[in-house]
Short mmCIF file of C-alpha atoms in Angstrom, two decimals:
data_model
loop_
_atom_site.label_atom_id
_atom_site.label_comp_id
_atom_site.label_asym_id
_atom_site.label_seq_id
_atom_site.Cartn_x
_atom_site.Cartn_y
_atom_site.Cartn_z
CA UNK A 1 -92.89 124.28 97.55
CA UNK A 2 -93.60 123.08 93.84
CA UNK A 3 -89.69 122.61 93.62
CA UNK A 4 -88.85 120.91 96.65
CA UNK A 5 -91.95 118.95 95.59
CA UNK A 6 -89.92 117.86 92.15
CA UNK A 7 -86.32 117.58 94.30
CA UNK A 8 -87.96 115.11 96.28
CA UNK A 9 -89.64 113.06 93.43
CA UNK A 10 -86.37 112.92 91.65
CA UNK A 11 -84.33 111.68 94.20
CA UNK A 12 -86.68 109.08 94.93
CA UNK A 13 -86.39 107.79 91.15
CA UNK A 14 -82.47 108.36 91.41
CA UNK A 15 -82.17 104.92 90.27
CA UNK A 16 -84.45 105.14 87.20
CA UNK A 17 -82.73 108.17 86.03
CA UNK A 18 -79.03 107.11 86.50
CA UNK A 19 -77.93 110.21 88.43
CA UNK A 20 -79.85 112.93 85.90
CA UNK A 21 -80.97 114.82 88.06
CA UNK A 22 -79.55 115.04 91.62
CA UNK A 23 -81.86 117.21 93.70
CA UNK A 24 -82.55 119.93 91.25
CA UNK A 25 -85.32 119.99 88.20
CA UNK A 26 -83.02 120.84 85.68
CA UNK A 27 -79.68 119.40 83.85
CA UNK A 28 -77.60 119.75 80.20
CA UNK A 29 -78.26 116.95 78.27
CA UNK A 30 -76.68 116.23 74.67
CA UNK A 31 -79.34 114.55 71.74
CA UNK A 32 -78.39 111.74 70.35
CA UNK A 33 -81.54 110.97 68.28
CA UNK A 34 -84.70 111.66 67.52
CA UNK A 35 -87.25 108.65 68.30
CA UNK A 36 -90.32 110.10 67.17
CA UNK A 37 -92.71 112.99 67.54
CA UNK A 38 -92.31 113.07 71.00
CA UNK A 39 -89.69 111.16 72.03
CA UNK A 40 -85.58 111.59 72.34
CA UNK A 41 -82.72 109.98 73.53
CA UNK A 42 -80.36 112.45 75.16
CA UNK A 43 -76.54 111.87 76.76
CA UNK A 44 -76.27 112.72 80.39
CA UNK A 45 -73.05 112.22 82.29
CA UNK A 46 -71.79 110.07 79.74
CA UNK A 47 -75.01 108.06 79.81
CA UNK A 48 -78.36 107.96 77.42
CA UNK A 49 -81.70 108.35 78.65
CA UNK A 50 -84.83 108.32 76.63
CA UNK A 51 -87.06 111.50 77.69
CA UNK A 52 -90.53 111.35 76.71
CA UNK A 53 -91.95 115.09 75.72
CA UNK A 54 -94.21 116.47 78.25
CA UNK A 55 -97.36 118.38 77.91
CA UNK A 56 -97.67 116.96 74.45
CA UNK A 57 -99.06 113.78 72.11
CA UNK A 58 -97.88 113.67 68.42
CA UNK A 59 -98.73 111.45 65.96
CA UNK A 60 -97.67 107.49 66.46
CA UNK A 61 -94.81 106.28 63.96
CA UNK A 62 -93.05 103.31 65.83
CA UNK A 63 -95.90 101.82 67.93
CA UNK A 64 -95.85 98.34 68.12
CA UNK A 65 -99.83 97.97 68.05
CA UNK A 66 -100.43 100.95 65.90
CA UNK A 67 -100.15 101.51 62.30
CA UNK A 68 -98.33 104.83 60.87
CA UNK A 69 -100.28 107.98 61.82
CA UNK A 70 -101.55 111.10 59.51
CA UNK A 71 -98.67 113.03 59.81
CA UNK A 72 -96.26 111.20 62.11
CA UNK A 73 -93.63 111.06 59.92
CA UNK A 74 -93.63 114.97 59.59
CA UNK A 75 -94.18 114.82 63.41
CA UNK A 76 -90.43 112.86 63.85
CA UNK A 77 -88.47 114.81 61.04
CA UNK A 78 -89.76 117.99 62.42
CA UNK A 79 -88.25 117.07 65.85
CA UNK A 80 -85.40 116.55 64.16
CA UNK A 81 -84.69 119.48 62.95
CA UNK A 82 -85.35 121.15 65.99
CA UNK A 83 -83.12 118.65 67.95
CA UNK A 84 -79.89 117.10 65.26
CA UNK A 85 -77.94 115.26 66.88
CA UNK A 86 -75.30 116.98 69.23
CA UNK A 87 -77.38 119.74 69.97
CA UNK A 88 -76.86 121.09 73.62
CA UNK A 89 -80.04 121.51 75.68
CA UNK A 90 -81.47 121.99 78.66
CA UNK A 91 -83.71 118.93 80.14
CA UNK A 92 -86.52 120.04 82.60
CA UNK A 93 -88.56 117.57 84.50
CA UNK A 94 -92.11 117.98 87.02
CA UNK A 95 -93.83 116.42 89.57
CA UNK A 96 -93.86 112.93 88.25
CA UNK A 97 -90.49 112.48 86.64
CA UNK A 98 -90.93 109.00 85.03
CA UNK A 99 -93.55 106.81 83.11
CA UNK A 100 -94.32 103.38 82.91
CA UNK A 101 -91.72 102.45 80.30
CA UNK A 102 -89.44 103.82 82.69
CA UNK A 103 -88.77 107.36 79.95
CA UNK A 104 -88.07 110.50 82.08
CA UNK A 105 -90.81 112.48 81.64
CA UNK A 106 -89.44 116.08 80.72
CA UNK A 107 -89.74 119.35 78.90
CA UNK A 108 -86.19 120.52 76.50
CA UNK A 109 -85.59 123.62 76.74
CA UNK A 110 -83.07 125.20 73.32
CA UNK A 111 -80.05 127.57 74.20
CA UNK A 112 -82.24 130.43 72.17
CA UNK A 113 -85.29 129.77 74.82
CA UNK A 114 -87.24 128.08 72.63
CA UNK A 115 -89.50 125.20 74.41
CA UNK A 116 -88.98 122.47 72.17
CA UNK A 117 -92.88 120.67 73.39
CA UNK A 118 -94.48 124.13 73.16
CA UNK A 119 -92.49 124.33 69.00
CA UNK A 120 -94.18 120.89 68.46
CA UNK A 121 -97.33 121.78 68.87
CA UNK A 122 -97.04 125.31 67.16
CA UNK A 123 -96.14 123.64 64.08
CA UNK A 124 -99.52 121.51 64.45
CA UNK A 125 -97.76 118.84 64.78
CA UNK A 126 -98.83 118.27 68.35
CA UNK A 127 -102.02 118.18 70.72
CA UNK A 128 -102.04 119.42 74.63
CA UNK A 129 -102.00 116.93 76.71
CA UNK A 130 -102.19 116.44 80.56
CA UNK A 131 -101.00 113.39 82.30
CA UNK A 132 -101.27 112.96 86.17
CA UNK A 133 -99.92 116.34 87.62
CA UNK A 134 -97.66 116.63 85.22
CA UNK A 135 -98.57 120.12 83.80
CA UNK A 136 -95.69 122.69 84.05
CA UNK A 137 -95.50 122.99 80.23
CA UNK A 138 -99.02 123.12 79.61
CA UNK A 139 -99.68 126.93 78.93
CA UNK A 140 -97.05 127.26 76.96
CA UNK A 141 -97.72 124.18 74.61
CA UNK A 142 -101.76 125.33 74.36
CA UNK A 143 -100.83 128.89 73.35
CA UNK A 144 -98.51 127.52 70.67
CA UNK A 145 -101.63 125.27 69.61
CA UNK A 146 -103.60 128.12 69.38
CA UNK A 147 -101.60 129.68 67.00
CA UNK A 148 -101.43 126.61 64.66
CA UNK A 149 -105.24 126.19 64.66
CA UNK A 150 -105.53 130.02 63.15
CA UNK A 151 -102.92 129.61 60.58
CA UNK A 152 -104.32 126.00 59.87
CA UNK A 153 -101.03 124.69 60.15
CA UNK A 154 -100.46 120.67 60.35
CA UNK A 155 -103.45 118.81 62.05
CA UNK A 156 -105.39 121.97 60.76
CA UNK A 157 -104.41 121.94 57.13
CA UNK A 158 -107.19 121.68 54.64
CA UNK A 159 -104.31 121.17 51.91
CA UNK A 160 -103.07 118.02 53.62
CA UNK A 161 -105.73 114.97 52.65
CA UNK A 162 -105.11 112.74 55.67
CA UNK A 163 -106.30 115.62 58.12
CA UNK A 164 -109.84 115.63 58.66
CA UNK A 165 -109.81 118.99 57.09
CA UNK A 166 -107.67 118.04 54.41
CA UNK A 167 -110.55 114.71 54.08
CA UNK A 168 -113.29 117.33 53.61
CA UNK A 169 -111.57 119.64 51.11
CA UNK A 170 -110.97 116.40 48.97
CA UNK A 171 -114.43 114.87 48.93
CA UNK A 172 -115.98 118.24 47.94
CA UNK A 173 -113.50 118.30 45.20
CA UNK A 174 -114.36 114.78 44.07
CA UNK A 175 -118.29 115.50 43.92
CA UNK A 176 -117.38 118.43 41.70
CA UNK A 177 -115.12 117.01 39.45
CA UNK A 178 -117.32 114.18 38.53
CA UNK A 179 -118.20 113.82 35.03
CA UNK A 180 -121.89 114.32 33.78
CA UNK A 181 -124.35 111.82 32.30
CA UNK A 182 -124.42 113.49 29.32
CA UNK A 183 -120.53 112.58 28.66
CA UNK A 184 -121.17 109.16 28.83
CA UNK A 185 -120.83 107.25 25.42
CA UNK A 186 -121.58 103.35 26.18
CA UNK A 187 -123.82 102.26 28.77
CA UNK A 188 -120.76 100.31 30.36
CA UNK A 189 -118.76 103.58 30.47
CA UNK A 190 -121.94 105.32 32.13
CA UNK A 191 -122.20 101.89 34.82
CA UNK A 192 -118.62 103.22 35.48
CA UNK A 193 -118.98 106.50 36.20
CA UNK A 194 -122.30 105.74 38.73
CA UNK A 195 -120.11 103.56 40.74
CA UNK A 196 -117.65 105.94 40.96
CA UNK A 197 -119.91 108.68 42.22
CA UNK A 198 -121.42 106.12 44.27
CA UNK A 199 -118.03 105.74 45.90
CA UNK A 200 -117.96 109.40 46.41
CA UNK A 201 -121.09 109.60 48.07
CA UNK A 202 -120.46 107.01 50.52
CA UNK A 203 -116.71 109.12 51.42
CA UNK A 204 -118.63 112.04 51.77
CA UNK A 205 -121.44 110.52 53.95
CA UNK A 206 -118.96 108.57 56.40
CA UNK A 207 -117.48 111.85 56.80
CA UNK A 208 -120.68 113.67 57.26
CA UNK A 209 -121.32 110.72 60.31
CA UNK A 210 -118.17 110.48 61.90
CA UNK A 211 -118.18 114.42 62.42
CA UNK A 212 -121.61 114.76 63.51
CA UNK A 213 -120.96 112.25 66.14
CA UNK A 214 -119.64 112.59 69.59
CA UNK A 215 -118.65 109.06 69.80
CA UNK A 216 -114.62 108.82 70.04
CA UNK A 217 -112.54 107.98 67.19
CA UNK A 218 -109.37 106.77 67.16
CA UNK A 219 -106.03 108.80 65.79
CA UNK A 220 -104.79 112.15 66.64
CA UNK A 221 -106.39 113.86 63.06
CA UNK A 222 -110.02 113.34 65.28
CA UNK A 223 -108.16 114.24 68.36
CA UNK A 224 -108.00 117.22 66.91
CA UNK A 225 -111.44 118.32 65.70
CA UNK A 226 -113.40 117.64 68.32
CA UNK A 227 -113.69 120.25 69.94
CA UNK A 228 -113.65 122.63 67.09
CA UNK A 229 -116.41 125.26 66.75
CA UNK A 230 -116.37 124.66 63.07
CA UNK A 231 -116.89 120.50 63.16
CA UNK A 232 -120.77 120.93 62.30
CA UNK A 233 -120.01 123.42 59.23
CA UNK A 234 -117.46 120.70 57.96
CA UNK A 235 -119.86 117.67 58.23
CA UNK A 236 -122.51 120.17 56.72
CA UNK A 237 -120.03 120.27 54.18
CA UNK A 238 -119.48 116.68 53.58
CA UNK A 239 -123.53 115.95 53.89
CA UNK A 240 -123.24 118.88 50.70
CA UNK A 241 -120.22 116.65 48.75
CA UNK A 242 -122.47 113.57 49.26
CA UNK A 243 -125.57 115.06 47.99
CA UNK A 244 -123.53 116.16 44.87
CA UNK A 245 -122.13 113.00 44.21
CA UNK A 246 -125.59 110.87 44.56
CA UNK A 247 -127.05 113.22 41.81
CA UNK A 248 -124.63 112.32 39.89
CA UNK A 249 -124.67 108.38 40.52
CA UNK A 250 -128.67 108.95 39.83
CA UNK A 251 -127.53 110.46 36.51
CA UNK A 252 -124.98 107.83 35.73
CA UNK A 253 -127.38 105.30 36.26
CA UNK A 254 -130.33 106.76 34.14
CA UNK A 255 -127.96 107.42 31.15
CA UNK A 256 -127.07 103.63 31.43
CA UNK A 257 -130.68 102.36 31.27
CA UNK A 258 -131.67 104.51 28.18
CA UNK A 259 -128.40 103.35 26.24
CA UNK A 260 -129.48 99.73 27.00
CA UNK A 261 -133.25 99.98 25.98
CA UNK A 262 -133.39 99.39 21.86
CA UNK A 263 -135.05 102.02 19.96
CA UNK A 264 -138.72 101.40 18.91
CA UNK A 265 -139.48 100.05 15.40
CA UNK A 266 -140.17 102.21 12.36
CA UNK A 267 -143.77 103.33 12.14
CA UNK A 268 -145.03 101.24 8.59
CA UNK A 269 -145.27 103.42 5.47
CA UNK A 270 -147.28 103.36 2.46
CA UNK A 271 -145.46 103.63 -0.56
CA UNK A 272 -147.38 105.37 -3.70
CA UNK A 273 -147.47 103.27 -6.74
CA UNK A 274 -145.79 105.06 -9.67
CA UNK A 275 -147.77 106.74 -11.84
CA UNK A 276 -145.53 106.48 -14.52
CA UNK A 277 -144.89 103.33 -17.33
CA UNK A 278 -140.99 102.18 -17.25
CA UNK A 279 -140.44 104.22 -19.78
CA UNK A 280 -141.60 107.05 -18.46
CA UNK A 281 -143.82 109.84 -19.71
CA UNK A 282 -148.07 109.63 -19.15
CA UNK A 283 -149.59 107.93 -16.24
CA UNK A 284 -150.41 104.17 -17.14
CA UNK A 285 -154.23 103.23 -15.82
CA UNK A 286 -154.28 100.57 -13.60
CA UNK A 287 -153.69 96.90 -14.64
CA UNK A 288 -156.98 94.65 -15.43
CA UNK A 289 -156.76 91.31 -14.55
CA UNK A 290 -157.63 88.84 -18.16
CA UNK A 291 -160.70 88.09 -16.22
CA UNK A 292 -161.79 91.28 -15.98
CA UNK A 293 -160.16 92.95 -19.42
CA UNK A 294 -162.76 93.10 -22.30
CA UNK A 295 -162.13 93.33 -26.23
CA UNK A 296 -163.74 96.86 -27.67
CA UNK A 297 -166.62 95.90 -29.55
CA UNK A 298 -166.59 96.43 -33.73
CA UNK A 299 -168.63 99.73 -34.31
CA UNK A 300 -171.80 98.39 -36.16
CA UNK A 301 -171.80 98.82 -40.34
CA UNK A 302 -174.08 102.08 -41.44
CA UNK A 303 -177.14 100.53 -43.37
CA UNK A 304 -177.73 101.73 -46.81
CA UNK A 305 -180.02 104.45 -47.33
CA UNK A 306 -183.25 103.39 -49.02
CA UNK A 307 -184.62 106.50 -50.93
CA UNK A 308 -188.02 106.41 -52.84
CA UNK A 309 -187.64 107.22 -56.37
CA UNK A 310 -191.53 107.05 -56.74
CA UNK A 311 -193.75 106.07 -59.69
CA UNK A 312 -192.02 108.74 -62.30
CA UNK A 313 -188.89 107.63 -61.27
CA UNK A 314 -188.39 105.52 -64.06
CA UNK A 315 -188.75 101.37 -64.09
CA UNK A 316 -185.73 100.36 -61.95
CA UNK A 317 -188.18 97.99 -59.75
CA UNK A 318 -191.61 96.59 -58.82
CA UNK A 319 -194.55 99.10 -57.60
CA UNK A 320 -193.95 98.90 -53.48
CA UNK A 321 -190.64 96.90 -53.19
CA UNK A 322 -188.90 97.81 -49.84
CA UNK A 323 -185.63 95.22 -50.59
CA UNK A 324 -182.22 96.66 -50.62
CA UNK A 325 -181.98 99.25 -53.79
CA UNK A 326 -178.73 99.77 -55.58
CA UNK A 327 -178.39 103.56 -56.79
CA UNK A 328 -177.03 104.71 -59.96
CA UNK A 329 -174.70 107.19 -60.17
CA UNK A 330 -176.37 110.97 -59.07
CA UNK A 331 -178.80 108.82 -56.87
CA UNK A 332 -181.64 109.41 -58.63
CA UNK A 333 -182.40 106.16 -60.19
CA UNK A 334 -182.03 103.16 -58.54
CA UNK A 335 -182.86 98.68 -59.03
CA UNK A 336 -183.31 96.03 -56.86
CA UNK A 337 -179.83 94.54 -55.46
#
């Protein structure tokens, strides 16, 4: 039923494929060239058609409204190896045979058996993806996904920074390679490093955000994680990388402030005077001012001795003179002076 289904649909879009297909759900085709991650021309009859990969959504690299997707370029020249030019294939379509840009909508099938959609997405290069009824290639392609999630291959690589895997590895890496405030030698190298863990932080805490949100993002790399059991052990992860980082900046900043503030003044001193003259040797006293400095006084003459030589002592004087006496030699005799 399914392929009378797929007979019919084809023959009513006879036109749009140019005699692909007549009646049956499979035909040889020839590549030409690889458009992208999910897109080839192929030779049929003599004439090209553009098939569009089924089952499958790679990263964007020619979209007119789209910039360059994480990984799209390895998306294309990984088709391209699997499909050079001039390879002979096998072109499978399903129920709905066409799209809207008028691509035959198709699974390629290699000479060795290989399911070219299903090697996309092993590689994890490529999501599972379901489009109307279209779904004839969908077990395949999810098993093959399945396998690139466990090997963290592609979309899943924590080596490869665009991925969001890849975008946690690096941030964690940044916080811990950040230098410390103590390596800081100017304040302006210290302002440097605190806006550079700031930067950090603000990675890391974007990160944290975007995965512990359920709101949609846009590009395959979030396509990919979100269903993942391990999203909330990656954001805890970032939240980790942030927290780092803002210790850091908070370091930074601190060092910066104490280089700027000038140290505190000298506590005053008292110097000693010296104790010594300028030429040395015995303490000097201390200076007197001339006010203050008096002349020693002249010790005060002895007065002469005044001895009585009495009445016998012969008639050097009066009876009871007391003036000065002038002795003779010996002492004993003495006259008035």
């Amino acid at each position: 039923m399914r392929r009378a289904v797929r007979a019919a649909a084809m023959l009513l879009t006879a036109s749009v494929t140019a005699g692909m297909l007549s009646g049956c759900d499979a035909a040889r085709a020839t590549v030409s060239r690889v458009v992208d991650g999910d897109t080839v021309d192929v030779v049929v009859d003599g004439r090209e058609q553009r098939i569009r990969l089924l089952n499958i959504d790679t990263p964007e690299t020619v979209h007119p409204d789209e910039d360059v997707q994480c990984l799209g370029p390895e998306a294309a020249a990984h088709l391209r190896s699997l499909l050079p030019a001039g390879t002979e294939v096998e072109v499978l379509v399903d129920e709905e045979t066409t799209d809207r840009y008028d691509r035959v909508l198709a699974g390629i099938r290699l000479d060795d058996g290989r399911l070219v959609n299903a090697e996309m997405a092993r590689a994890g290069l490529a999501l599972p993806m379901q489009v109307g009824a279209n779904d004839r290639f969908l077990p395949e392609v999810e098993q093959a996904h399945a396998e690139a999630v466990a090997a963290g291959r592609g979309l899943y690589d924590p080596e490869i920074g665009c991925t969001v895997p890849g975008q946690v590895t690096a941030v964690e890496a940044a916080a811990t390679g950040l230098a410390t405030p103590a390596g800081a030698g100017t304040a302006e190298q210290a302002d440097t490093a605190a806006a550079g863990a700031a930067a950090v932080a603000a990675t890391a805490l974007a990160l944290h955000s975007a995965l512990s949100s359920d709101a949609p993002r846009d590009g395959l790399v979030w396509a990919a994680v979100r269903d993942r059991d391990d999203r909330p052990a990656m954001a805890q992860r970032a939240r980790t990388a942030a927290g780092t980082a803002e210790d850091r900046a908070d370091g930074h900043r601190a060092t910066a402030r104490e280089l700027r503030t000038p140290p505190p003044p000298p506590a005053p001193t008292t110097s000693p005077r010296p104790t010594t003259g300028s030429t040395g040797g015995t303490a000097s006293a201390p200076r007197q001012s001339p006010a203050t400095r008096q002349r020693p006084r002249p010790a005060p003459a002895p007065a002469p001795e005044v001895r009585d030589s009495g009445s016998s002592g012969g008639s050097g004087g009066p009876p009871g003179y007391t003036g000065p006496r002038c002795y003779a030699p010996g002492g004993k005799t003495w006259t008035p002076c």
